Amino acid sequence: NVLIVKEAKKYVKDHFHEKITLQMVADAVEISYGHLSKCFSQMEGTSFNHYLLDFRIEEAKRLMRENLYPISEISYKVGIDDPNYFSKCFKKNSGLSPKEYVKIS
């Protein structure tokens, strides 16, 4: 189970900027969707989708600190195709809007 989750997390790291589903990751690590979901929850204490979103938000924060791209472009770079949805998720995750985060970082 540890190896399965490690492989799944590597897939997320390598592909977070693309569309990712649990099924795609399960196919990549060659196990069933349900088994991956169960392993991930047991090992990480969170769902796969929550982990993926957290990973994307952390990458967005890193990009915001570099200050090379507008916020709307950052949302696409981290695999979230809707800048409004990105802003909503970012605020829920970090307690700040993306613009507020950029100001303090």
A tleap script that builds the chain and sets N, CA, C and O, in Angstrom:
source leaprc.protein.ff14SB
mol = sequence {
  NASN VAL LEU ILE VAL LYS GLU ALA LYS LYS
  TYR VAL LYS ASP HIE PHE HIE GLU LYS ILE
  THR LEU GLN MET VAL ALA ASP ALA VAL GLU
  ILE SER TYR GLY HIE LEU SER LYS CYS PHE
  SER GLN MET GLU GLY THR SER PHE ASN HIE
  TYR LEU LEU ASP PHE ARG ILE GLU GLU ALA
  LYS ARG LEU MET ARG GLU ASN LEU TYR PRO
  ILE SER GLU ILE SER TYR LYS VAL GLY ILE
  ASP ASP PRO ASN TYR PHE SER LYS CYS PHE
  LYS LYS ASN SER GLY LEU SER PRO LYS GLU
  TYR VAL LYS ILE CSER
}
set mol.1.N position { 0.819 -1.222 0.000 }
set mol.1.CA position { 0.000 0.000 0.000 }
set mol.1.C position { 0.850 1.267 0.000 }
set mol.1.O position { 0.510 2.252 -0.655 }
set mol.2.N position { 1.957 1.233 0.741 }
set mol.2.CA position { 2.836 2.395 0.793 }
set mol.2.C position { 3.394 2.689 -0.599 }
set mol.2.O position { 3.436 3.842 -1.031 }
set mol.3.N position { 3.814 1.651 -1.284 }
set mol.3.CA position { 4.366 1.816 -2.632 }
set mol.3.C position { 3.315 2.335 -3.611 }
set mol.3.O position { 3.610 3.178 -4.458 }
set mol.4.N position { 2.098 1.831 -3.493 }
set mol.4.CA position { 1.006 2.282 -4.364 }
set mol.4.C position { 0.768 3.776 -4.186 }
set mol.4.O position { 0.653 4.512 -5.166 }
set mol.5.N position { 0.693 4.218 -2.947 }
set mol.5.CA position { 0.440 5.634 -2.665 }
set mol.5.C position { 1.630 6.487 -3.115 }
set mol.5.O position { 1.455 7.590 -3.633 }
set mol.6.N position { 2.835 5.962 -2.911 }
set mol.6.CA position { 4.030 6.682 -3.349 }
set mol.6.C position { 4.007 6.890 -4.867 }
set mol.6.O position { 4.316 7.977 -5.355 }
set mol.7.N position { 3.641 5.851 -5.600 }
set mol.7.CA position { 3.544 5.954 -7.057 }
set mol.7.C position { 2.442 6.927 -7.472 }
set mol.7.O position { 2.612 7.703 -8.413 }
set mol.8.N position { 1.324 6.881 -6.770 }
set mol.8.CA position { 0.210 7.791 -7.080 }
set mol.8.C position { 0.625 9.237 -6.842 }
set mol.8.O position { 0.286 10.114 -7.635 }
set mol.9.N position { 1.352 9.495 -5.763 }
set mol.9.CA position { 1.802 10.852 -5.459 }
set mol.9.C position { 2.828 11.328 -6.484 }
set mol.9.O position { 2.853 12.506 -6.838 }
set mol.10.N position { 3.665 10.424 -6.957 }
set mol.10.CA position { 4.620 10.781 -8.010 }
set mol.10.C position { 3.877 11.144 -9.288 }
set mol.10.O position { 4.256 12.087 -9.983 }
set mol.11.N position { 2.820 10.400 -9.602 }
set mol.11.CA position { 2.012 10.711 -10.782 }
set mol.11.C position { 1.425 12.119 -10.658 }
set mol.11.O position { 1.446 12.897 -11.611 }
set mol.12.N position { 0.904 12.431 -9.479 }
set mol.12.CA position { 0.344 13.773 -9.249 }
set mol.12.C position { 1.431 14.827 -9.453 }
set mol.12.O position { 1.199 15.836 -10.120 }
set mol.13.N position { 2.600 14.602 -8.891 }
set mol.13.CA position { 3.696 15.564 -9.012 }
set mol.13.C position { 4.077 15.784 -10.480 }
set mol.13.O position { 4.350 16.910 -10.895 }
set mol.14.N position { 4.093 14.712 -11.249 }
set mol.14.CA position { 4.502 14.794 -12.653 }
set mol.14.C position { 3.408 15.332 -13.578 }
set mol.14.O position { 3.709 15.842 -14.657 }
set mol.15.N position { 2.138 15.220 -13.162 }
set mol.15.CA position { 1.025 15.549 -14.064 }
set mol.15.C position { 0.015 16.547 -13.491 }
set mol.15.O position { -1.045 16.736 -14.088 }
set mol.16.N position { 0.303 17.187 -12.360 }
set mol.16.CA position { -0.691 18.047 -11.695 }
set mol.16.C position { -1.220 19.149 -12.605 }
set mol.16.O position { -2.342 19.620 -12.419 }
set mol.17.N position { -0.425 19.561 -13.585 }
set mol.17.CA position { -0.820 20.658 -14.468 }
set mol.17.C position { -1.793 20.192 -15.555 }
set mol.17.O position { -2.302 21.006 -16.325 }
set mol.18.N position { -2.048 18.885 -15.614 }
set mol.18.CA position { -2.964 18.312 -16.593 }
set mol.18.C position { -4.270 17.926 -15.903 }
set mol.18.O position { -4.388 18.003 -14.680 }
set mol.19.N position { -5.236 17.515 -16.699 }
set mol.19.CA position { -6.458 16.942 -16.126 }
set mol.19.C position { -6.081 15.601 -15.501 }
set mol.19.O position { -5.460 14.758 -16.149 }
set mol.20.N position { -6.457 15.414 -14.247 }
set mol.20.CA position { -6.165 14.153 -13.551 }
set mol.20.C position { -7.445 13.674 -12.883 }
set mol.20.O position { -8.165 14.447 -12.251 }
set mol.21.N position { -7.710 12.391 -13.036 }
set mol.21.CA position { -8.791 11.756 -12.283 }
set mol.21.C position { -8.209 10.595 -11.504 }
set mol.21.O position { -7.132 10.092 -11.825 }
set mol.22.N position { -8.917 10.183 -10.500 }
set mol.22.CA position { -8.488 9.023 -9.730 }
set mol.22.C position { -8.360 7.806 -10.647 }
set mol.22.O position { -7.448 6.994 -10.483 }
set mol.23.N position { -9.263 7.683 -11.599 }
set mol.23.CA position { -9.209 6.553 -12.539 }
set mol.23.C position { -7.923 6.582 -13.361 }
set mol.23.O position { -7.309 5.539 -13.581 }
set mol.24.N position { -7.517 7.744 -13.810 }
set mol.24.CA position { -6.284 7.865 -14.589 }
set mol.24.C position { -5.076 7.428 -13.765 }
set mol.24.O position { -4.203 6.719 -14.264 }
set mol.25.N position { -5.030 7.845 -12.521 }
set mol.25.CA position { -3.906 7.477 -11.653 }
set mol.25.C position { -3.943 5.983 -11.358 }
set mol.25.O position { -2.908 5.317 -11.371 }
set mol.26.N position { -5.129 5.460 -11.095 }
set mol.26.CA position { -5.270 4.023 -10.844 }
set mol.26.C position { -4.780 3.226 -12.052 }
set mol.26.O position { -4.089 2.220 -11.894 }
set mol.27.N position { -5.135 3.671 -13.248 }
set mol.27.CA position { -4.659 3.007 -14.464 }
set mol.27.C position { -3.143 3.080 -14.561 }
set mol.27.O position { -2.494 2.105 -14.940 }
set mol.28.N position { -2.581 4.225 -14.222 }
set mol.28.CA position { -1.129 4.412 -14.316 }
set mol.28.C position { -0.368 3.516 -13.336 }
set mol.28.O position { 0.711 3.017 -13.656 }
set mol.29.N position { -0.931 3.317 -12.148 }
set mol.29.CA position { -0.251 2.458 -11.169 }
set mol.29.C position { -0.779 1.024 -11.199 }
set mol.29.O position { -0.400 0.180 -10.387 }
set mol.30.N position { -1.660 0.782 -12.157 }
set mol.30.CA position { -2.160 -0.563 -12.467 }
set mol.30.C position { -2.875 -1.247 -11.304 }
set mol.30.O position { -2.623 -2.412 -10.996 }
set mol.31.N position { -3.773 -0.491 -10.667 }
set mol.31.CA position { -4.672 -1.081 -9.673 }
set mol.31.C position { -6.071 -0.518 -9.909 }
set mol.31.O position { -6.263 0.392 -10.716 }
set mol.32.N position { -7.028 -1.071 -9.199 }
set mol.32.CA position { -8.394 -0.593 -9.391 }
set mol.32.C position { -8.586 0.768 -8.737 }
set mol.32.O position { -7.897 1.138 -7.786 }
set mol.33.N position { -9.540 1.485 -9.282 }
set mol.33.CA position { -9.957 2.794 -8.775 }
set mol.33.C position { -10.279 2.710 -7.280 }
set mol.33.O position { -9.792 3.511 -6.483 }
set mol.34.N position { -11.106 1.730 -6.915 }
set mol.34.CA position { -11.539 1.584 -5.522 }
set mol.34.C position { -10.387 1.274 -4.589 }
set mol.34.O position { -10.324 1.808 -3.482 }
set mol.35.N position { -9.475 0.415 -5.024 }
set mol.35.CA position { -8.336 0.049 -4.181 }
set mol.35.C position { -7.425 1.255 -3.966 }
set mol.35.O position { -6.955 1.489 -2.853 }
set mol.36.N position { -7.179 2.012 -5.019 }
set mol.36.CA position { -6.344 3.204 -4.876 }
set mol.36.C position { -6.996 4.202 -3.927 }
set mol.36.O position { -6.324 4.779 -3.073 }
set mol.37.N position { -8.281 4.401 -4.072 }
set mol.37.CA position { -9.000 5.332 -3.211 }
set mol.37.C position { -8.862 4.929 -1.746 }
set mol.37.O position { -8.589 5.762 -0.882 }
set mol.38.N position { -9.053 3.648 -1.486 }
set mol.38.CA position { -8.970 3.117 -0.122 }
set mol.38.C position { -7.543 3.250 0.428 }
set mol.38.O position { -7.348 3.712 1.552 }
set mol.39.N position { -6.561 2.846 -0.363 }
set mol.39.CA position { -5.159 2.943 0.069 }
set mol.39.C position { -4.782 4.393 0.356 }
set mol.39.O position { -4.144 4.693 1.365 }
set mol.40.N position { -5.180 5.275 -0.535 }
set mol.40.CA position { -4.829 6.683 -0.388 }
set mol.40.C position { -5.419 7.252 0.896 }
set mol.40.O position { -4.727 7.933 1.654 }
set mol.41.N position { -6.678 6.977 1.137 }
set mol.41.CA position { -7.326 7.485 2.353 }
set mol.41.C position { -6.663 6.933 3.608 }
set mol.41.O position { -6.453 7.666 4.575 }
set mol.42.N position { -6.334 5.648 3.596 }
set mol.42.CA position { -5.696 5.028 4.757 }
set mol.42.C position { -4.304 5.599 5.014 }
set mol.42.O position { -3.955 5.895 6.157 }
set mol.43.N position { -3.516 5.752 3.968 }
set mol.43.CA position { -2.126 6.170 4.130 }
set mol.43.C position { -1.987 7.679 4.344 }
set mol.43.O position { -1.133 8.121 5.113 }
set mol.44.N position { -2.808 8.452 3.678 }
set mol.44.CA position { -2.664 9.910 3.726 }
set mol.44.C position { -3.651 10.584 4.677 }
set mol.44.O position { -3.461 11.744 5.045 }
set mol.45.N position { -4.688 9.879 5.071 }
set mol.45.CA position { -5.682 10.469 5.967 }
set mol.45.C position { -6.572 11.482 5.270 }
set mol.45.O position { -7.239 12.284 5.924 }
set mol.46.N position { -6.584 11.448 3.947 }
set mol.46.CA position { -7.408 12.363 3.163 }
set mol.46.C position { -7.749 11.686 1.841 }
set mol.46.O position { -7.117 10.702 1.457 }
set mol.47.N position { -8.734 12.212 1.161 }
set mol.47.CA position { -9.101 11.624 -0.128 }
set mol.47.C position { -8.081 12.013 -1.192 }
set mol.47.O position { -7.329 12.974 -1.032 }
set mol.48.N position { -8.071 11.261 -2.263 }
set mol.48.CA position { -7.183 11.570 -3.382 }
set mol.48.C position { -7.478 12.960 -3.935 }
set mol.48.O position { -6.556 13.738 -4.180 }
set mol.49.N position { -8.748 13.275 -4.131 }
set mol.49.CA position { -9.108 14.573 -4.709 }
set mol.49.C position { -8.684 15.737 -3.817 }
set mol.49.O position { -8.274 16.788 -4.311 }
set mol.50.N position { -8.783 15.547 -2.507 }
set mol.50.CA position { -8.357 16.589 -1.574 }
set mol.50.C position { -6.840 16.759 -1.650 }
set mol.50.O position { -6.333 17.881 -1.650 }
set mol.51.N position { -6.125 15.644 -1.713 }
set mol.51.CA position { -4.671 15.699 -1.844 }
set mol.51.C position { -4.281 16.439 -3.124 }
set mol.51.O position { -3.412 17.311 -3.102 }
set mol.52.N position { -4.922 16.090 -4.231 }
set mol.52.CA position { -4.627 16.712 -5.520 }
set mol.52.C position { -4.861 18.222 -5.463 }
set mol.52.O position { -4.030 18.999 -5.933 }
set mol.53.N position { -5.972 18.628 -4.897 }
set mol.53.CA position { -6.263 20.057 -4.798 }
set mol.53.C position { -5.235 20.759 -3.905 }
set mol.53.O position { -4.755 21.839 -4.248 }
set mol.54.N position { -4.898 20.157 -2.770 }
set mol.54.CA position { -3.884 20.735 -1.883 }
set mol.54.C position { -2.548 20.882 -2.616 }
set mol.54.O position { -1.875 21.907 -2.499 }
set mol.55.N position { -2.176 19.856 -3.367 }
set mol.55.CA position { -0.925 19.893 -4.124 }
set mol.55.C position { -0.952 21.052 -5.121 }
set mol.55.O position { 0.013 21.808 -5.236 }
set mol.56.N position { -2.055 21.179 -5.827 }
set mol.56.CA position { -2.176 22.250 -6.815 }
set mol.56.C position { -2.115 23.631 -6.172 }
set mol.56.O position { -1.496 24.545 -6.717 }
set mol.57.N position { -2.747 23.782 -5.031 }
set mol.57.CA position { -2.736 25.081 -4.334 }
set mol.57.C position { -1.315 25.409 -3.862 }
set mol.57.O position { -0.882 26.557 -3.961 }
set mol.58.N position { -0.590 24.416 -3.354 }
set mol.58.CA position { 0.793 24.650 -2.926 }
set mol.58.C position { 1.668 25.048 -4.115 }
set mol.58.O position { 2.520 25.927 -3.990 }
set mol.59.N position { 1.464 24.417 -5.245 }
set mol.59.CA position { 2.201 24.797 -6.454 }
set mol.59.C position { 1.831 26.217 -6.887 }
set mol.59.O position { 2.692 26.985 -7.317 }
set mol.60.N position { 0.559 26.558 -6.772 }
set mol.60.CA position { 0.120 27.911 -7.113 }
set mol.60.C position { 0.802 28.934 -6.199 }
set mol.60.O position { 1.236 29.988 -6.662 }
set mol.61.N position { 0.895 28.628 -4.921 }
set mol.61.CA position { 1.565 29.538 -3.983 }
set mol.61.C position { 3.023 29.740 -4.381 }
set mol.61.O position { 3.544 30.855 -4.342 }
set mol.62.N position { 3.671 28.645 -4.764 }
set mol.62.CA position { 5.072 28.733 -5.195 }
set mol.62.C position { 5.185 29.652 -6.416 }
set mol.62.O position { 6.062 30.514 -6.468 }
set mol.63.N position { 4.306 29.466 -7.384 }
set mol.63.CA position { 4.326 30.303 -8.584 }
set mol.63.C position { 4.012 31.765 -8.256 }
set mol.63.O position { 4.592 32.676 -8.847 }
set mol.64.N position { 3.099 31.983 -7.319 }
set mol.64.CA position { 2.760 33.355 -6.932 }
set mol.64.C position { 3.959 34.041 -6.284 }
set mol.64.O position { 4.193 35.229 -6.511 }
set mol.65.N position { 4.716 33.302 -5.481 }
set mol.65.CA position { 5.897 33.886 -4.838 }
set mol.65.C position { 6.954 34.269 -5.879 }
set mol.65.O position { 7.698 35.231 -5.691 }
set mol.66.N position { 7.014 33.510 -6.976 }
set mol.66.CA position { 7.959 33.840 -8.053 }
set mol.66.C position { 7.531 35.101 -8.806 }
set mol.66.O position { 8.356 35.779 -9.419 }
set mol.67.N position { 6.233 35.405 -8.751 }
set mol.67.CA position { 5.676 36.628 -9.328 }
set mol.67.C position { 5.970 36.779 -10.824 }
set mol.67.O position { 6.264 37.879 -11.293 }
set mol.68.N position { 5.892 35.677 -11.569 }
set mol.68.CA position { 6.172 35.713 -13.008 }
set mol.68.C position { 4.910 35.684 -13.867 }
set mol.68.O position { 4.947 36.039 -15.045 }
set mol.69.N position { 3.793 35.260 -13.271 }
set mol.69.CA position { 2.575 35.057 -14.045 }
set mol.69.C position { 1.384 35.713 -13.361 }
set mol.69.O position { 1.346 35.816 -12.135 }
set mol.70.N position { 0.403 36.160 -14.162 }
set mol.70.CA position { -0.845 36.639 -13.547 }
set mol.70.C position { -1.588 35.463 -12.893 }
set mol.70.O position { -1.409 34.308 -13.280 }
set mol.71.N position { -2.404 35.776 -11.920 }
set mol.71.CA position { -3.125 34.740 -11.168 }
set mol.71.C position { -3.957 33.849 -12.087 }
set mol.71.O position { -4.000 32.634 -11.899 }
set mol.72.N position { -4.620 34.446 -13.081 }
set mol.72.CA position { -5.450 33.629 -13.975 }
set mol.72.C position { -4.604 32.600 -14.726 }
set mol.72.O position { -5.055 31.480 -14.966 }
set mol.73.N position { -3.400 32.973 -15.092 }
set mol.73.CA position { -2.526 32.028 -15.788 }
set mol.73.C position { -2.032 30.936 -14.837 }
set mol.73.O position { -1.873 29.782 -15.234 }
set mol.74.N position { -1.792 31.309 -13.591 }
set mol.74.CA position { -1.350 30.331 -12.600 }
set mol.74.C position { -2.397 29.238 -12.429 }
set mol.74.O position { -2.053 28.065 -12.286 }
set mol.75.N position { -3.667 29.615 -12.442 }
set mol.75.CA position { -4.713 28.591 -12.279 }
set mol.75.C position { -4.591 27.537 -13.378 }
set mol.75.O position { -4.741 26.345 -13.107 }
set mol.76.N position { -4.322 27.956 -14.604 }
set mol.76.CA position { -4.150 26.997 -15.707 }
set mol.76.C position { -2.868 26.187 -15.544 }
set mol.76.O position { -2.846 24.994 -15.847 }
set mol.77.N position { -1.810 26.822 -15.070 }
set mol.77.CA position { -0.523 26.142 -14.901 }
set mol.77.C position { -0.594 25.034 -13.853 }
set mol.77.O position { 0.177 24.076 -13.906 }
set mol.78.N position { -1.518 25.164 -12.902 }
set mol.78.CA position { -1.650 24.118 -11.879 }
set mol.78.C position { -2.799 23.158 -12.176 }
set mol.78.O position { -3.168 22.344 -11.330 }
set mol.79.N position { -3.358 23.255 -13.370 }
set mol.79.CA position { -4.354 22.272 -13.791 }
set mol.79.C position { -5.791 22.588 -13.449 }
set mol.79.O position { -6.648 21.707 -13.518 }
set mol.80.N position { -6.079 23.836 -13.078 }
set mol.80.CA position { -7.456 24.234 -12.786 }
set mol.80.C position { -7.882 25.203 -13.886 }
set mol.80.O position { -7.406 26.336 -13.951 }
set mol.81.N position { -8.787 24.739 -14.750 }
set mol.81.CA position { -9.131 25.484 -15.962 }
set mol.81.C position { -10.101 26.639 -15.757 }
set mol.81.O position { -10.394 27.364 -16.708 }
set mol.82.N position { -10.595 26.824 -14.571 }
set mol.82.CA position { -11.547 27.901 -14.293 }
set mol.82.C position { -10.948 28.817 -13.224 }
set mol.82.O position { -10.907 28.442 -12.052 }
set mol.83.N position { -10.482 30.016 -13.608 }
set mol.83.CA position { -9.878 30.919 -12.627 }
set mol.83.C position { -10.789 31.272 -11.451 }
set mol.83.O position { -10.304 31.470 -10.337 }
set mol.84.N position { -12.102 31.354 -11.684 }
set mol.84.CA position { -13.017 31.649 -10.569 }
set mol.84.C position { -13.057 30.488 -9.580 }
set mol.84.O position { -13.039 30.702 -8.368 }
set mol.85.N position { -13.110 29.263 -10.092 }
set mol.85.CA position { -13.086 28.083 -9.236 }
set mol.85.C position { -11.748 28.015 -8.493 }
set mol.85.O position { -11.701 27.686 -7.307 }
set mol.86.N position { -10.668 28.327 -9.202 }
set mol.86.CA position { -9.345 28.350 -8.576 }
set mol.86.C position { -9.334 29.320 -7.394 }
set mol.86.O position { -8.865 28.974 -6.310 }
set mol.87.N position { -9.845 30.523 -7.601 }
set mol.87.CA position { -9.854 31.529 -6.529 }
set mol.87.C position { -10.657 31.052 -5.321 }
set mol.87.O position { -10.251 31.240 -4.174 }
set mol.88.N position { -11.801 30.433 -5.601 }
set mol.88.CA position { -12.649 29.909 -4.527 }
set mol.88.C position { -11.909 28.814 -3.740 }
set mol.88.O position { -11.905 28.821 -2.509 }
set mol.89.N position { -11.291 27.885 -4.458 }
set mol.89.CA position { -10.542 26.798 -3.804 }
set mol.89.C position { -9.341 27.338 -3.039 }
set mol.89.O position { -9.043 26.885 -1.934 }
set mol.90.N position { -8.661 28.304 -3.631 }
set mol.90.CA position { -7.479 28.889 -2.990 }
set mol.90.C position { -7.869 29.522 -1.659 }
set mol.90.O position { -7.209 29.315 -0.641 }
set mol.91.N position { -8.954 30.298 -1.684 }
set mol.91.CA position { -9.387 30.973 -0.452 }
set mol.91.C position { -9.818 29.959 0.610 }
set mol.91.O position { -9.501 30.116 1.789 }
set mol.92.N position { -10.536 28.929 0.190 }
set mol.92.CA position { -10.977 27.904 1.139 }
set mol.92.C position { -9.773 27.182 1.743 }
set mol.92.O position { -9.775 26.847 2.928 }
set mol.93.N position { -8.758 26.946 0.933 }
set mol.93.CA position { -7.581 26.211 1.373 }
set mol.93.C position { -6.654 27.052 2.249 }
set mol.93.O position { -6.135 26.566 3.254 }
set mol.94.N position { -6.446 28.318 1.867 }
set mol.94.CA position { -5.419 29.122 2.539 }
set mol.94.C position { -5.979 30.222 3.442 }
set mol.94.O position { -5.245 30.805 4.240 }
set mol.95.N position { -7.277 30.506 3.316 }
set mol.95.CA position { -7.862 31.576 4.112 }
set mol.95.C position { -7.684 32.957 3.487 }
set mol.95.O position { -8.177 33.954 4.015 }
set mol.96.N position { -6.978 33.007 2.363 }
set mol.96.CA position { -6.748 34.264 1.665 }
set mol.96.C position { -7.153 34.116 0.207 }
set mol.96.O position { -7.099 33.021 -0.353 }
set mol.97.N position { -7.551 35.205 -0.396 }
set mol.97.CA position { -7.779 35.169 -1.845 }
set mol.97.C position { -6.404 35.151 -2.514 }
set mol.97.O position { -5.415 35.530 -1.886 }
set mol.98.N position { -6.322 34.723 -3.761 }
set mol.98.CA position { -5.026 34.761 -4.442 }
set mol.98.C position { -4.396 36.153 -4.440 }
set mol.98.O position { -3.187 36.283 -4.249 }
set mol.99.N position { -5.204 37.196 -4.651 }
set mol.99.CA position { -4.659 38.565 -4.651 }
set mol.99.C position { -4.103 38.931 -3.290 }
set mol.99.O position { -3.049 39.560 -3.200 }
set mol.100.N position { -4.800 38.543 -2.221 }
set mol.100.CA position { -4.308 38.813 -0.862 }
set mol.100.C position { -2.989 38.075 -0.612 }
set mol.100.O position { -2.061 38.609 -0.005 }
set mol.101.N position { -2.937 36.835 -1.098 }
set mol.101.CA position { -1.724 36.037 -0.905 }
set mol.101.C position { -0.535 36.680 -1.616 }
set mol.101.O position { 0.561 36.747 -1.059 }
set mol.102.N position { -0.747 37.145 -2.830 }
set mol.102.CA position { 0.331 37.782 -3.598 }
set mol.102.C position { 0.843 39.024 -2.851 }
set mol.102.O position { 2.047 39.280 -2.824 }
set mol.103.N position { -0.061 39.783 -2.254 }
set mol.103.CA position { 0.335 41.000 -1.543 }
set mol.103.C position { 1.251 40.694 -0.355 }
set mol.103.O position { 2.176 41.456 -0.076 }
set mol.104.N position { 1.001 39.589 0.344 }
set mol.104.CA position { 1.794 39.307 1.546 }
set mol.104.C position { 3.012 38.441 1.275 }
set mol.104.O position { 3.864 38.285 2.150 }
set mol.105.N position { 3.108 37.874 0.074 }
set mol.105.CA position { 4.248 36.988 -0.177 }
set mol.105.C position { 5.388 37.688 -0.879 }
set mol.105.O position { 6.416 37.069 -1.156 }
savepdb mol mol.pdb
quit
